Coordinates of N, CA and C in Angstrom, one line a residue:
X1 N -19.5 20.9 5.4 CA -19.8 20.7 4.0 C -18.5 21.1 3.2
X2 N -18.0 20.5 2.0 CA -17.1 20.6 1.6 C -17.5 21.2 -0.3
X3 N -17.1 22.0 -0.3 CA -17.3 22.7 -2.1 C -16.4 22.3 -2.6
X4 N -16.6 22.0 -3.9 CA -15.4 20.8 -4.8 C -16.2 21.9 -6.7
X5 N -15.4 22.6 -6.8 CA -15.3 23.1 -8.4 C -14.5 22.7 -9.1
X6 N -15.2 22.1 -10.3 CA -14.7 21.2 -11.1 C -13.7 22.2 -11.9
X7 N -13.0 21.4 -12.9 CA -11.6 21.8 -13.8 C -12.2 22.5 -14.8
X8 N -12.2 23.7 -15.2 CA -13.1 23.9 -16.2 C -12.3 23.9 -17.4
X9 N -12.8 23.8 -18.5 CA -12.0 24.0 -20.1 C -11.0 24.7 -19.8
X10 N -9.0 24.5 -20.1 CA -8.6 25.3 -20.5 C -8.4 25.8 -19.3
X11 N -8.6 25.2 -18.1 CA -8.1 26.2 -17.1 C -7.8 24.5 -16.3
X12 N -6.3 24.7 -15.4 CA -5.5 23.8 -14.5 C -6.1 23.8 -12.9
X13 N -7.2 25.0 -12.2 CA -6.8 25.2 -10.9 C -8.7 24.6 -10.7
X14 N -7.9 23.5 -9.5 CA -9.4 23.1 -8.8 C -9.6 23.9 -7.4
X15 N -11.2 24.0 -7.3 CA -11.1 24.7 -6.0 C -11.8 24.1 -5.1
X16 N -11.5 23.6 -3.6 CA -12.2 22.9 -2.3 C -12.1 24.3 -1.5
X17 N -13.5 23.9 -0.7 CA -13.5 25.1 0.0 C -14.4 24.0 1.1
X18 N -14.2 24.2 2.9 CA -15.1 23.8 3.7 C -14.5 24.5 4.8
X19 N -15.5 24.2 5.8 CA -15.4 25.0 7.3 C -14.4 24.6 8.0
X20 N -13.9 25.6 8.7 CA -13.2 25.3 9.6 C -13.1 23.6 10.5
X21 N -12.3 23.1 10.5 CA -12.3 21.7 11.6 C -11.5 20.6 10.8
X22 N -11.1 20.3 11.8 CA -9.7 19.1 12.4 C -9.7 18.0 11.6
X23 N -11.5 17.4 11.0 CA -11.9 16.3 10.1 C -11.0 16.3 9.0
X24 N -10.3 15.9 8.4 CA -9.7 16.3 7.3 C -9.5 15.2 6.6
X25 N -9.4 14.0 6.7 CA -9.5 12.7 5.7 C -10.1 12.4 4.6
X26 N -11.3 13.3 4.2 CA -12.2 13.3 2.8 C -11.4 14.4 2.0
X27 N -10.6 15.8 2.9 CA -10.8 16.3 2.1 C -9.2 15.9 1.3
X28 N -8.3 15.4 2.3 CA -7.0 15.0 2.0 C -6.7 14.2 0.7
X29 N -8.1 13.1 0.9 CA -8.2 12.2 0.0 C -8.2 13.1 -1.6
X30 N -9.3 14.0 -1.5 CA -9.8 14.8 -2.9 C -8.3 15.4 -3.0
X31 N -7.6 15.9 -2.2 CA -6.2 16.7 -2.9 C -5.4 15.4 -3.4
X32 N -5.3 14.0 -3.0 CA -4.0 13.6 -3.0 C -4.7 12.6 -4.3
X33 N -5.7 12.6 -4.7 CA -6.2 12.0 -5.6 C -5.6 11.9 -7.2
X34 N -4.6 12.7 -7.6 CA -3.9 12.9 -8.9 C -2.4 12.5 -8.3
X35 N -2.3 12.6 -7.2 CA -0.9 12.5 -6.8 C -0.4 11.2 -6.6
X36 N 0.9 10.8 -7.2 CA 1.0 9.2 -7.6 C 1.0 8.5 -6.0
X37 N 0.9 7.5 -6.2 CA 0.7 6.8 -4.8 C 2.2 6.8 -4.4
X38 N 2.9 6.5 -4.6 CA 4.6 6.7 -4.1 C 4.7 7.7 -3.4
X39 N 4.2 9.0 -3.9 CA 4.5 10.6 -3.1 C 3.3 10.6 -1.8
X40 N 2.5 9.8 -2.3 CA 0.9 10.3 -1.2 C 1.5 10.2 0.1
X41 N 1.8 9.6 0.7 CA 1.9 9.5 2.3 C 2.6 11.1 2.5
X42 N 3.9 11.4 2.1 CA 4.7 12.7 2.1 C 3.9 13.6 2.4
X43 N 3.0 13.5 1.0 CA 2.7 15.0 0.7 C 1.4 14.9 1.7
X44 N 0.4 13.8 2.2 CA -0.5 13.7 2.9 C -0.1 14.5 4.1
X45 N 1.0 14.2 4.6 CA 1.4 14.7 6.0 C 2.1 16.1 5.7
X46 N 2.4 16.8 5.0 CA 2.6 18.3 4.7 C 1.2 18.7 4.3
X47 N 0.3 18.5 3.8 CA -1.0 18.8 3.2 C -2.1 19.0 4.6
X48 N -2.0 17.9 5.3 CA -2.4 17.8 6.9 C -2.2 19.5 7.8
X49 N -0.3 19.3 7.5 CA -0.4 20.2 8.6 C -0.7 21.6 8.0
X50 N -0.5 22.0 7.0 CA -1.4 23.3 6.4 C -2.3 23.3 6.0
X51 N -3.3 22.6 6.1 CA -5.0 22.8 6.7 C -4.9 22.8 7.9
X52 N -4.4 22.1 9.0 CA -5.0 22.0 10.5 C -4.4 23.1 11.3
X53 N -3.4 24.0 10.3 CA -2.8 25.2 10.8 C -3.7 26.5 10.1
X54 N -4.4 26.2 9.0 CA -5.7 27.5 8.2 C -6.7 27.1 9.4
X55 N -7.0 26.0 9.3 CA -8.3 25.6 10.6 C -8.2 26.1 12.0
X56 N -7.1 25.7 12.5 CA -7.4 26.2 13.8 C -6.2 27.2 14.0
X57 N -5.4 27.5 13.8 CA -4.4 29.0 14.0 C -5.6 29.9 13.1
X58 N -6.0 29.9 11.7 CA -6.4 30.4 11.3 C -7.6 31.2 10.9
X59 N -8.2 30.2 11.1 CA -9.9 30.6 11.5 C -10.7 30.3 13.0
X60 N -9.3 29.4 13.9 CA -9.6 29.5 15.0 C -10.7 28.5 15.1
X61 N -10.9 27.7 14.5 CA -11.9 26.3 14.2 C -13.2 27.2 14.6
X62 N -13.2 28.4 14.0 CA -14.7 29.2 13.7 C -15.5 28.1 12.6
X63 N -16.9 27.4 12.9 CA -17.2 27.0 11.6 C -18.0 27.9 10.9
X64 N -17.8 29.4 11.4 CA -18.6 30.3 10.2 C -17.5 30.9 9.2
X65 N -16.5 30.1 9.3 CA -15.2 31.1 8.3 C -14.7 29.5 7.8
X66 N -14.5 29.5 6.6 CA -14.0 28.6 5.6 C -12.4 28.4 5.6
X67 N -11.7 27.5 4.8 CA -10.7 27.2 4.3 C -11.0 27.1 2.6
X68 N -10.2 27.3 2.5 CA -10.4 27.3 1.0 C -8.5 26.9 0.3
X69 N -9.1 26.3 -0.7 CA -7.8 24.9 -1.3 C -7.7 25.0 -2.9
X70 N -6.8 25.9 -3.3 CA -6.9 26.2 -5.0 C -6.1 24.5 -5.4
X71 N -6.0 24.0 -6.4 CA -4.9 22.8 -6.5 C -4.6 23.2 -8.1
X72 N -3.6 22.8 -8.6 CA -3.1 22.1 -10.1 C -1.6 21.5 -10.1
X73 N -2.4 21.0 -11.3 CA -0.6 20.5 -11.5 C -0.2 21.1 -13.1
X74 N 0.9 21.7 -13.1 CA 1.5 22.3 -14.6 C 2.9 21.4 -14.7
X75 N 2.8 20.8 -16.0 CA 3.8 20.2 -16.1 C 4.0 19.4 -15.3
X76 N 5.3 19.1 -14.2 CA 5.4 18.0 -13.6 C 5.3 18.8 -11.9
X77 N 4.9 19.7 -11.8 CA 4.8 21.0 -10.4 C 3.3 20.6 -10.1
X78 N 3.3 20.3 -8.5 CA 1.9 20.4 -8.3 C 1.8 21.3 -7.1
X79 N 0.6 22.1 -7.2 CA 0.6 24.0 -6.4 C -1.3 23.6 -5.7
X80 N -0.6 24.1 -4.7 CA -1.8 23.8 -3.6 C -1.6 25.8 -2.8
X81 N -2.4 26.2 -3.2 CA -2.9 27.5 -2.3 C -3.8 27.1 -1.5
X82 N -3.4 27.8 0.0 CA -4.5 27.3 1.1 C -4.7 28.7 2.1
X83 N -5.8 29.2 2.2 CA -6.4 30.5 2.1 C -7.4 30.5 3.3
X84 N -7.3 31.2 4.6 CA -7.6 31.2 5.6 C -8.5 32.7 5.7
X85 N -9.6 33.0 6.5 CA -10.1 33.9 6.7 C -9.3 34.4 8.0
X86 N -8.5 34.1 8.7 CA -7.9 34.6 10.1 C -7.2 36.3 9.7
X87 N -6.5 36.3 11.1 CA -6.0 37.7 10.9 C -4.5 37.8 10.2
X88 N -4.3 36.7 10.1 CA -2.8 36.7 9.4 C -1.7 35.6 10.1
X89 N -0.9 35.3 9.2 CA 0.5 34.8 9.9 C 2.0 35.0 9.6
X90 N 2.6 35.8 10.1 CA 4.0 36.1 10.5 C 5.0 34.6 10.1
X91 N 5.6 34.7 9.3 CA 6.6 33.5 9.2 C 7.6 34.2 10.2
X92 N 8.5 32.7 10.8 CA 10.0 33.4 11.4 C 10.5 34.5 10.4
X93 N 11.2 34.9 11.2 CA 12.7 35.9 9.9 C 13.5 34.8 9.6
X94 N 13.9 33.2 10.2 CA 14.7 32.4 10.2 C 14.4 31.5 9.3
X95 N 15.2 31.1 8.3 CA 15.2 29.8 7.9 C 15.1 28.1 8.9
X96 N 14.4 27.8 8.7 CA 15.0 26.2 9.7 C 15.3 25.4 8.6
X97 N 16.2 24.3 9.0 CA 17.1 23.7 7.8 C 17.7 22.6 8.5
X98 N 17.5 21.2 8.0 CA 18.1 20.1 8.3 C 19.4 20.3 9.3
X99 N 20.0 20.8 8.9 CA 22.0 20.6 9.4 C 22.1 21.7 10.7
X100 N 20.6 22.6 10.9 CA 20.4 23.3 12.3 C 19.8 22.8 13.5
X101 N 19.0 21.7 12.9 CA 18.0 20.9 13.8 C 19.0 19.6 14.1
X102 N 19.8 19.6 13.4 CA 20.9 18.3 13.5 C 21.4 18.6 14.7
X103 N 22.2 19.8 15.2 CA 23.0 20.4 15.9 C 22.7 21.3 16.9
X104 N 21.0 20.8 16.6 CA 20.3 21.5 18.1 C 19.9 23.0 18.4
X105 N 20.3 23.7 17.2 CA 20.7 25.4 16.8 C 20.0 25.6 16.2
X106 N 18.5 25.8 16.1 CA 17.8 26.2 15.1 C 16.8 27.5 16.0
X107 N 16.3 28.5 15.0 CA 15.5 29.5 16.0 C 14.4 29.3 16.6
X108 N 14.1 27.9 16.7 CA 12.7 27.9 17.2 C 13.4 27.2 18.8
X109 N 14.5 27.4 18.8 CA 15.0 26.7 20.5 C 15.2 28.1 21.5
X110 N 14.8 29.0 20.8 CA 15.0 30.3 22.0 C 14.0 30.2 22.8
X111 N 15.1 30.1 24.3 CA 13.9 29.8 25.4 C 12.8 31.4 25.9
X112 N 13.3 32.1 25.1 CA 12.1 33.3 25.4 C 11.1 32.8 24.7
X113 N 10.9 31.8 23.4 CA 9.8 32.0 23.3 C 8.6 31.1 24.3
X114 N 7.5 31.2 24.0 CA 6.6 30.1 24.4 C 6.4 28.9 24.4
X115 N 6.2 28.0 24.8 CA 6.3 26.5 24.4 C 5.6 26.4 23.0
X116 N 4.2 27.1 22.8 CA 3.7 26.5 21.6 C 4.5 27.3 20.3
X117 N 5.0 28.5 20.7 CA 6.0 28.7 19.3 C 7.4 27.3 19.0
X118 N 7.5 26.5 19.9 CA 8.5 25.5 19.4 C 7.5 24.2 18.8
X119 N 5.7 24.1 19.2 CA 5.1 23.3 18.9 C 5.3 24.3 17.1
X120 N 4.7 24.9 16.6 CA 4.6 25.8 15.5 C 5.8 25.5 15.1
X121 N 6.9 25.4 15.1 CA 8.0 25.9 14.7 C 8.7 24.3 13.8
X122 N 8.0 23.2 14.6 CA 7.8 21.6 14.2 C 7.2 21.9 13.0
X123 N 5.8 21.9 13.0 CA 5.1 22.0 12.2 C 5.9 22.6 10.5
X124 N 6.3 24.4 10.3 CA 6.6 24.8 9.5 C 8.1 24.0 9.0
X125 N 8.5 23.4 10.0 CA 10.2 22.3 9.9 C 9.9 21.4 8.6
X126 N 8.5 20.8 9.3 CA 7.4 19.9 8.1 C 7.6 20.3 7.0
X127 N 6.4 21.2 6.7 CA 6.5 22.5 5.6 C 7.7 22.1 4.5
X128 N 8.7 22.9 5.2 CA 9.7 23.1 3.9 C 10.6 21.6 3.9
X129 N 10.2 20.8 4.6 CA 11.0 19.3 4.0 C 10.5 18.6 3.3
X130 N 9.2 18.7 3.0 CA 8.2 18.3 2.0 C 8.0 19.2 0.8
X131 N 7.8 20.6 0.8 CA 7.7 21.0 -0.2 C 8.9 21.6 -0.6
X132 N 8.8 21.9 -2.1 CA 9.8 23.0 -3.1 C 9.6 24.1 -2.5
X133 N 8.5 24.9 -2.3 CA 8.1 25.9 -2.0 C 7.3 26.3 -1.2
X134 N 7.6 26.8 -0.1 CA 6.4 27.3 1.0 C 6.7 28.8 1.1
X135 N 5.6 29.4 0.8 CA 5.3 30.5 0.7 C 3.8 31.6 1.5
X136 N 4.2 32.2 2.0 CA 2.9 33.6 2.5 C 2.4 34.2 1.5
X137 N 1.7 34.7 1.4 CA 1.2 36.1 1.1 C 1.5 37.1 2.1
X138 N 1.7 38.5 1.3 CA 2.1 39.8 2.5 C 1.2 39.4 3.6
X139 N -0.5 38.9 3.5 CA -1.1 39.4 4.4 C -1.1 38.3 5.7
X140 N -0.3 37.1 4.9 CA -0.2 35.9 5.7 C -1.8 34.9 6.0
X141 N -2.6 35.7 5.0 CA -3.5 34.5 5.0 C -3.6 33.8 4.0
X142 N -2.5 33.4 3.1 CA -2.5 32.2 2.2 C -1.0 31.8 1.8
X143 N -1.2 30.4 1.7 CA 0.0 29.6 1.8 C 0.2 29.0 0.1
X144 N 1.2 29.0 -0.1 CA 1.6 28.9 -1.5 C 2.5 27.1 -1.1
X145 N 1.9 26.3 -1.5 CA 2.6 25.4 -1.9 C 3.4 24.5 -3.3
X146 N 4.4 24.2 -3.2 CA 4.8 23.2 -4.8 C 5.7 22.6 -4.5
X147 N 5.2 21.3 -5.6 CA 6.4 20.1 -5.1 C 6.4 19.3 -6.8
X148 N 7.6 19.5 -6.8 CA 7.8 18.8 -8.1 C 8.2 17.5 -8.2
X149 N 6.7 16.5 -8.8 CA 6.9 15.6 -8.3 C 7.0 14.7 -10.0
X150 N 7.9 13.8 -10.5 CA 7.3 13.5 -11.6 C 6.4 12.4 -12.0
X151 N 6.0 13.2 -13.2 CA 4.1 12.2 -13.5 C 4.4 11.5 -14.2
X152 N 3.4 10.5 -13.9 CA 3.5 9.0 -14.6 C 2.5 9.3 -15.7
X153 N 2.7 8.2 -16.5 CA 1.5 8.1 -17.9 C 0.1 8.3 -17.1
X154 N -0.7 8.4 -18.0 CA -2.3 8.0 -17.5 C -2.4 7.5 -17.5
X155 N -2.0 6.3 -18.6 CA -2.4 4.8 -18.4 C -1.6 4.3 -17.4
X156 N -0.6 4.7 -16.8 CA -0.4 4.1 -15.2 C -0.8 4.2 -14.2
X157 N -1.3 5.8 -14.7 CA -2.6 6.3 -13.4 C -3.9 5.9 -12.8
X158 N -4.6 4.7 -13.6 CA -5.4 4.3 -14.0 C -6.6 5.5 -14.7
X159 N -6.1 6.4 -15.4 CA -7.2 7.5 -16.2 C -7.3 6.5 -17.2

């Protein structure tokens, strides 16, 4: 089941909330829905992998624990908070960065780690090439996203 709270007066931030699981095409659709069709594919596939990382790294595809999806847009910045009931997530200490992964030197190639920390390590690479801003919370169960994308008229939006 998926909870969808409307825009209220005077206030910018929508909220989606549903259970844990992999399904994610209705709910992708309702986020990418203000977002101009030019950006959609992009931000579809960054939006993807931070749900399918709240869902199953973070709730462990429990369907008794939610995801939960703040959205708005201010000005021409559009901010997606995505809020996991899990026990937390640890970013690297490392930046990853285009001109590291060019040159085969980035920290997710240290062979102590595990194979699925270089699977993880793709994933957040995603992350910051798509967005302005990817961000934690101290407790690592919520993700701060923005991407400054700019807006078209409404009348080209079809509003």
């Amino acid at each position: 089941m998926i909870a969808i709270s409307s825009r209220p007066a005077k206030r910018n931030w929508v909220t989606i909330s549903f259970a844990s699981t992999l399904y994610l095409g209705s709910i992708l659709d309702l986020l990418l829905a203000e977002i101009p069709s030019e950006c959609q594919d992009e931000i579809r596939l960054g939006l993807q992998e931070a749900l399918v990382n709240a869902a199953k790294h973070g709730n462990k595809l429990d369907p008794s624990k939610t995801v939960v999806v703040r959205f708005a847009i201010i000005n021409n910045q559009f901010w997606w908070l995505i809020s996991d009931q899990g026990g937390g997530f640890k970013p690297p200490s490392c930046e990853c960065n285009l001109s590291a992964v060019e040159t085969n030197d980035n920290c997710w190639d240290d062979p102590a780690l595990p194979h699925d920390e270089h699977e993880c390590g793709r994933g957040l690479y995603i992350l910051e090439q798509i967005f302005d801003r990817v961000e934690w919370n101290q407790d690592g169960t919520e993700l701060i996203l923005s991407k400054e994308i700019p807006v078209l008229s409404q009348s080209s939006r079809g509003w």
